[in-house]
mmCIF file of C-alpha atoms in Angstrom:
data_model
loop_
_atom_site.group_PDB
_atom_site.id
_atom_site.type_symbol
_atom_site.label_atom_id
_atom_site.label_comp_id
_atom_site.label_asym_id
_atom_site.label_seq_id
_atom_site.Cartn_x
_atom_site.Cartn_y
_atom_site.Cartn_z
ATOM 1 C CA LYS A 1 -18.176 -11.517 19.432
ATOM 2 C CA ALA A 2 -20.295 -8.432 18.819
ATOM 3 C CA GLY A 3 -19.267 -5.677 16.414
ATOM 4 C CA VAL A 4 -19.370 -1.928 17.168
ATOM 5 C CA THR A 5 -22.984 -0.816 18.530
ATOM 6 C CA GLN A 6 -24.237 2.337 18.290
ATOM 7 C CA THR A 7 -28.057 4.096 19.495
ATOM 8 C CA PRO A 8 -30.389 4.846 18.448
ATOM 9 C CA ARG A 9 -29.581 4.050 14.397
ATOM 10 C CA TYR A 10 -31.856 7.000 13.231
ATOM 11 C CA LEU A 11 -32.651 10.583 15.270
ATOM 12 C CA ILE A 12 -34.844 13.309 14.434
ATOM 13 C CA LYS A 13 -34.606 16.260 16.888
ATOM 14 C CA THR A 14 -35.871 20.007 16.518
ATOM 15 C CA ARG A 15 -33.329 22.982 16.544
ATOM 16 C CA GLY A 16 -31.932 24.145 20.040
ATOM 17 C CA GLN A 17 -32.545 20.905 21.791
ATOM 18 C CA GLN A 18 -29.946 18.011 22.546
ATOM 19 C CA VAL A 19 -29.047 15.029 22.403
ATOM 20 C CA THR A 20 -26.459 12.149 23.287
ATOM 21 C CA LEU A 21 -25.337 9.061 21.130
ATOM 22 C CA SER A 22 -24.306 6.294 22.785
ATOM 23 C CA CYS A 23 -21.880 3.946 21.230
ATOM 24 C CA SER A 24 -20.829 -0.275 23.004
ATOM 25 C CA PRO A 25 -17.049 -1.229 21.793
ATOM 26 C CA ILE A 26 -16.156 -4.362 20.486
ATOM 27 C CA SER A 27 -15.264 -5.892 23.498
ATOM 28 C CA GLY A 28 -12.017 -5.559 25.015
ATOM 29 C CA HIS A 29 -10.939 -3.009 23.145
ATOM 30 C CA ARG A 30 -10.741 0.522 25.059
ATOM 31 C CA SER A 31 -9.939 3.223 22.552
ATOM 32 C CA VAL A 32 -13.823 4.561 21.304
ATOM 33 C CA SER A 33 -13.746 7.601 18.394
ATOM 34 C CA TRP A 34 -16.345 9.941 17.084
ATOM 35 C CA TYR A 35 -17.033 11.164 13.916
ATOM 36 C CA GLN A 36 -18.753 12.829 11.322
ATOM 37 C CA GLN A 37 -19.677 12.485 8.304
ATOM 38 C CA THR A 38 -22.074 14.920 5.791
ATOM 39 C CA PRO A 39 -22.238 15.621 1.850
ATOM 40 C CA GLY A 40 -20.183 18.581 2.285
ATOM 41 C CA GLN A 41 -17.523 17.887 4.964
ATOM 42 C CA GLY A 42 -16.820 14.981 4.491
ATOM 43 C CA LEU A 43 -15.489 12.890 6.697
ATOM 44 C CA GLN A 44 -14.017 14.567 10.308
ATOM 45 C CA PHE A 45 -13.179 13.613 13.186
ATOM 46 C CA LEU A 46 -14.681 14.589 16.196
ATOM 47 C CA PHE A 47 -12.885 13.498 19.487
ATOM 48 C CA GLU A 48 -11.218 9.471 20.865
ATOM 49 C CA TYR A 49 -11.558 8.648 24.191
ATOM 50 C CA PHE A 50 -9.026 5.679 25.962
ATOM 51 C CA SER A 51 -9.449 4.457 29.588
ATOM 52 C CA GLU A 52 -12.164 7.451 30.690
ATOM 53 C CA THR A 53 -9.807 9.940 29.200
ATOM 54 C CA GLN A 54 -9.994 12.457 26.040
ATOM 55 C CA ARG A 55 -7.105 11.884 24.424
ATOM 56 C CA ASN A 56 -7.841 13.893 21.101
ATOM 57 C CA LYS A 57 -10.173 16.697 20.121
ATOM 58 C CA GLY A 58 -11.441 17.335 16.473
ATOM 59 C CA ASN A 59 -11.758 21.214 15.622
ATOM 60 C CA PHE A 60 -15.747 21.237 16.625
ATOM 61 C CA PRO A 61 -18.072 23.737 19.219
ATOM 62 C CA GLY A 62 -17.827 23.108 22.457
ATOM 63 C CA ARG A 63 -21.526 22.094 22.419
ATOM 64 C CA PHE A 64 -20.477 18.962 21.114
ATOM 65 C CA SER A 65 -19.077 16.907 24.004
ATOM 66 C CA GLY A 66 -18.366 13.106 25.531
ATOM 67 C CA ARG A 67 -17.505 10.655 27.431
ATOM 68 C CA GLN A 68 -16.268 7.413 28.129
ATOM 69 C CA PHE A 69 -17.795 4.960 30.912
ATOM 70 C CA SER A 70 -15.888 2.972 33.090
ATOM 71 C CA ASN A 71 -16.697 -0.653 30.750
ATOM 72 C CA SER A 72 -15.308 1.528 27.754
ATOM 73 C CA ARG A 73 -18.607 2.644 26.049
ATOM 74 C CA SER A 74 -18.747 5.936 25.448
ATOM 75 C CA GLU A 75 -21.512 8.960 24.686
ATOM 76 C CA MET A 76 -21.614 11.844 22.719
ATOM 77 C CA ASN A 77 -23.565 15.034 23.364
ATOM 78 C CA VAL A 78 -24.424 17.950 21.204
ATOM 79 C CA SER A 79 -26.307 20.512 22.807
ATOM 80 C CA THR A 80 -28.656 23.550 21.710
ATOM 81 C CA LEU A 81 -28.511 21.934 17.802
ATOM 82 C CA GLU A 82 -28.910 23.145 14.409
ATOM 83 C CA LEU A 83 -29.488 22.513 11.442
ATOM 84 C CA GLY A 84 -25.976 22.035 10.403
ATOM 85 C CA ASP A 85 -25.493 19.095 13.112
ATOM 86 C CA SER A 86 -27.568 16.741 10.429
ATOM 87 C CA ALA A 87 -25.134 14.450 10.039
ATOM 88 C CA LEU A 88 -23.953 10.566 10.092
ATOM 89 C CA TYR A 89 -22.271 10.253 13.639
ATOM 90 C CA LEU A 90 -19.722 7.218 13.473
ATOM 91 C CA CYS A 91 -18.360 5.422 16.575
ATOM 92 C CA ALA A 92 -15.552 3.645 16.219
ATOM 93 C CA SER A 93 -13.176 1.145 18.594
ATOM 94 C CA SER A 94 -9.526 -0.080 18.789
ATOM 95 C CA PRO A 95 -7.604 -2.434 20.372
ATOM 96 C CA TRP A 96 -5.130 -0.303 20.756
ATOM 97 C CA SER A 97 -2.656 -2.992 21.635
ATOM 98 C CA GLY A 98 -2.386 -6.844 19.930
ATOM 99 C CA PRO A 99 -1.994 -7.666 16.479
ATOM 100 C CA ARG A 100 -4.554 -5.766 15.304
ATOM 101 C CA GLY A 101 -4.500 -2.718 17.378
ATOM 102 C CA THR A 102 -3.325 -0.463 14.514
ATOM 103 C CA GLU A 103 -7.167 -0.742 13.322
ATOM 104 C CA ALA A 104 -10.419 0.891 14.119
ATOM 105 C CA PHE A 105 -13.967 -0.917 13.596
ATOM 106 C CA PHE A 106 -16.521 0.831 12.752
ATOM 107 C CA GLY A 107 -20.461 1.180 13.705
ATOM 108 C CA GLN A 108 -23.430 1.477 11.650
ATOM 109 C CA GLY A 109 -24.282 4.870 13.021
ATOM 110 C CA THR A 110 -26.624 6.895 14.223
ATOM 111 C CA ARG A 111 -28.571 8.962 11.063
ATOM 112 C CA LEU A 112 -29.122 12.620 13.618
ATOM 113 C CA THR A 113 -31.799 15.068 11.495
ATOM 114 C CA VAL A 114 -32.251 18.176 12.549
ATOM 115 C CA VAL A 115 -35.553 19.847 11.643
ATOM 116 C CA ALA B 1 -2.165 18.648 10.193
ATOM 117 C CA GLN B 2 -2.130 15.545 7.545
ATOM 118 C CA THR B 3 -4.421 16.135 4.813
ATOM 119 C CA VAL B 4 -5.373 13.078 2.944
ATOM 120 C CA THR B 5 -6.984 13.870 -1.391
ATOM 121 C CA GLN B 6 -8.258 11.547 -3.197
ATOM 122 C CA SER B 7 -8.863 13.391 -6.371
ATOM 123 C CA GLN B 8 -11.132 10.850 -8.157
ATOM 124 C CA PRO B 9 -14.759 11.502 -6.631
ATOM 125 C CA GLU B 10 -16.151 8.615 -9.618
ATOM 126 C CA MET B 11 -14.714 5.238 -11.116
ATOM 127 C CA SER B 12 -16.956 3.512 -13.141
ATOM 128 C CA VAL B 13 -15.214 -0.405 -13.634
ATOM 129 C CA GLN B 14 -17.013 -3.254 -15.917
ATOM 130 C CA GLU B 15 -17.192 -6.845 -13.649
ATOM 131 C CA ALA B 16 -14.204 -8.739 -13.095
ATOM 132 C CA GLU B 17 -12.180 -6.124 -15.024
ATOM 133 C CA THR B 18 -9.620 -3.795 -12.855
ATOM 134 C CA VAL B 19 -9.867 -0.372 -11.246
ATOM 135 C CA THR B 20 -7.062 1.766 -8.974
ATOM 136 C CA LEU B 21 -7.891 4.557 -7.044
ATOM 137 C CA SER B 22 -6.347 7.509 -5.874
ATOM 138 C CA CYS B 23 -4.714 8.659 -2.909
ATOM 139 C CA THR B 24 -2.063 11.530 -1.914
ATOM 140 C CA TYR B 25 -1.604 12.201 1.768
ATOM 141 C CA ASP B 26 0.615 15.408 3.246
ATOM 142 C CA THR B 27 2.165 14.809 6.669
ATOM 143 C CA SER B 28 6.053 15.325 7.822
ATOM 144 C CA GLU B 29 5.944 12.302 10.143
ATOM 145 C CA SER B 30 8.172 9.565 9.153
ATOM 146 C CA ASP B 31 5.802 6.158 10.701
ATOM 147 C CA TYR B 32 2.569 6.713 10.464
ATOM 148 C CA TYR B 33 -0.479 3.710 9.303
ATOM 149 C CA LEU B 34 -2.421 4.367 5.592
ATOM 150 C CA PHE B 35 -6.042 2.827 5.187
ATOM 151 C CA TRP B 36 -8.746 2.077 2.687
ATOM 152 C CA TYR B 37 -12.351 1.739 4.052
ATOM 153 C CA LYS B 38 -15.144 0.464 2.047
ATOM 154 C CA GLN B 39 -18.239 1.997 3.215
ATOM 155 C CA PRO B 40 -21.301 0.652 1.077
ATOM 156 C CA PRO B 41 -24.618 1.432 0.485
ATOM 157 C CA SER B 42 -25.478 0.539 4.491
ATOM 158 C CA ARG B 43 -22.984 2.568 5.330
ATOM 159 C CA GLN B 44 -21.216 0.036 7.562
ATOM 160 C CA MET B 45 -17.229 1.542 7.042
ATOM 161 C CA ILE B 46 -15.132 -2.261 6.822
ATOM 162 C CA LEU B 47 -11.436 -2.354 6.754
ATOM 163 C CA VAL B 48 -10.513 -3.238 3.606
ATOM 164 C CA ILE B 49 -6.645 -3.175 3.463
ATOM 165 C CA ARG B 50 -4.272 -1.594 5.906
ATOM 166 C CA GLN B 51 -0.148 -0.330 5.367
ATOM 167 C CA GLU B 52 2.353 0.664 7.807
ATOM 168 C CA ALA B 53 4.141 3.081 6.808
ATOM 169 C CA TYR B 54 7.957 1.105 8.275
ATOM 170 C CA LYS B 55 7.101 -1.416 5.462
ATOM 171 C CA GLN B 56 8.359 -1.051 1.914
ATOM 172 C CA GLN B 57 6.575 -4.100 0.657
ATOM 173 C CA ASN B 58 3.152 -3.787 -0.598
ATOM 174 C CA ALA B 59 0.153 -5.017 1.809
ATOM 175 C CA THR B 60 -2.378 -7.203 -0.009
ATOM 176 C CA GLU B 61 -5.614 -8.876 1.000
ATOM 177 C CA ASN B 62 -7.172 -11.038 -1.385
ATOM 178 C CA ARG B 63 -8.668 -9.157 -5.065
ATOM 179 C CA PHE B 64 -7.366 -5.445 -2.784
ATOM 180 C CA SER B 65 -3.870 -4.865 -3.437
ATOM 181 C CA VAL B 66 -1.881 -0.835 -2.818
ATOM 182 C CA ASN B 67 1.124 0.664 -3.969
ATOM 183 C CA PHE B 68 2.652 2.470 -1.871
ATOM 184 C CA GLN B 69 4.680 5.239 -2.789
ATOM 185 C CA LYS B 70 6.390 6.530 0.503
ATOM 186 C CA ALA B 71 8.372 9.542 -1.099
ATOM 187 C CA ALA B 72 5.495 10.540 -3.228
ATOM 188 C CA LYS B 73 3.072 9.978 -0.514
ATOM 189 C CA SER B 74 0.824 7.879 -2.636
ATOM 190 C CA PHE B 75 -0.697 5.275 -1.485
ATOM 191 C CA SER B 76 -3.354 3.908 -4.060
ATOM 192 C CA LEU B 77 -5.706 1.303 -4.356
ATOM 193 C CA LYS B 78 -6.058 -1.893 -6.588
ATOM 194 C CA ILE B 79 -9.339 -3.483 -6.770
ATOM 195 C CA SER B 80 -8.804 -6.897 -9.617
ATOM 196 C CA ASP B 81 -11.541 -8.939 -10.663
ATOM 197 C CA SER B 82 -13.686 -6.196 -9.417
ATOM 198 C CA GLN B 83 -17.155 -8.119 -8.348
ATOM 199 C CA LEU B 84 -21.124 -6.410 -7.793
ATOM 200 C CA GLY B 85 -20.558 -6.468 -3.966
ATOM 201 C CA ASP B 86 -17.217 -4.066 -4.263
ATOM 202 C CA ALA B 87 -19.850 -1.193 -5.677
ATOM 203 C CA ALA B 88 -19.656 1.506 -2.466
ATOM 204 C CA MET B 89 -17.608 4.554 -1.807
ATOM 205 C CA TYR B 90 -14.004 4.134 -1.087
ATOM 206 C CA PHE B 91 -12.145 6.215 1.434
ATOM 207 C CA CYS B 92 -8.252 6.401 2.145
ATOM 208 C CA ALA B 93 -7.273 7.258 5.493
ATOM 209 C CA TYR B 94 -4.223 8.323 7.324
ATOM 210 C CA ARG B 95 -3.509 7.730 11.250
ATOM 211 C CA SER B 96 -0.303 8.644 12.950
ATOM 212 C CA ALA B 97 2.049 6.587 15.075
ATOM 213 C CA GLY B 98 2.737 6.413 18.340
ATOM 214 C CA GLY B 99 1.274 7.449 21.271
ATOM 215 C CA LYS B 100 -0.485 10.280 20.205
ATOM 216 C CA GLY B 101 -3.858 8.854 19.951
ATOM 217 C CA TYR B 102 -6.207 7.036 17.403
ATOM 218 C CA LYS B 103 -7.384 10.352 15.518
ATOM 219 C CA LEU B 104 -8.232 9.512 11.878
ATOM 220 C CA SER B 105 -7.881 11.811 8.498
ATOM 221 C CA PHE B 106 -10.678 10.633 5.274
ATOM 222 C CA GLY B 107 -9.582 11.665 1.788
ATOM 223 C CA ALA B 108 -13.075 12.813 0.863
ATOM 224 C CA GLY B 109 -13.913 9.297 -1.083
ATOM 225 C CA THR B 110 -14.184 7.362 -4.292
ATOM 226 C CA THR B 111 -17.141 5.884 -5.345
ATOM 227 C CA VAL B 112 -16.916 3.399 -7.110
ATOM 228 C CA THR B 113 -19.966 2.033 -9.744
ATOM 229 C CA VAL B 114 -19.398 -2.121 -11.030
ATOM 230 C CA ARG B 115 -20.937 -3.043 -14.079
ATOM 231 C CA ALA B 116 -22.835 -6.257 -15.030
#
């Protein structure tokens, strides 16, 4: 099985622009969650989607949004980019059920740099 | 809200020796899961080991084992016979059980250096 795929791997954007990141989960996984990783704040939960519905949301401003499609692929959007949004964005998928239902499998991340 | 604390920013171990990473967490829940993830320089998060809170037996995966003390809310990771490939950042993570969705709360991480 292919792993979690995140695209693009690297991105450079200008302050004020918006960006969309994509995540394709492992086939059969219905839960997709997003995390922001920065040196100062560490790993912080953004949101989780399951069957196209947002189930959990972290403490981030409304500029951060996401969605999930019927094939479980997920996108994350950040509008009006700020310098502080520069981070590694990680996506994780989980089967949610079955013997490995408690586990999350991560993609390699998208490194976003805002200049 | 659950908080996860890793008090050791860095640990160094000689190859073939043993190192133990500490993790404590704060929760009012009785049912939950705990994980240790490894993040090498490639940045890919890799699951090392998991522990269900309802299980008293400590989890073991090859050279990796945990010491889970539920009453003390402690979850340490022991790496035995350390190898150069074990060098990475290690994160302790907490997840609520039940139908609360999938959300991981991470500690700040511990960087493990393995000396040849």
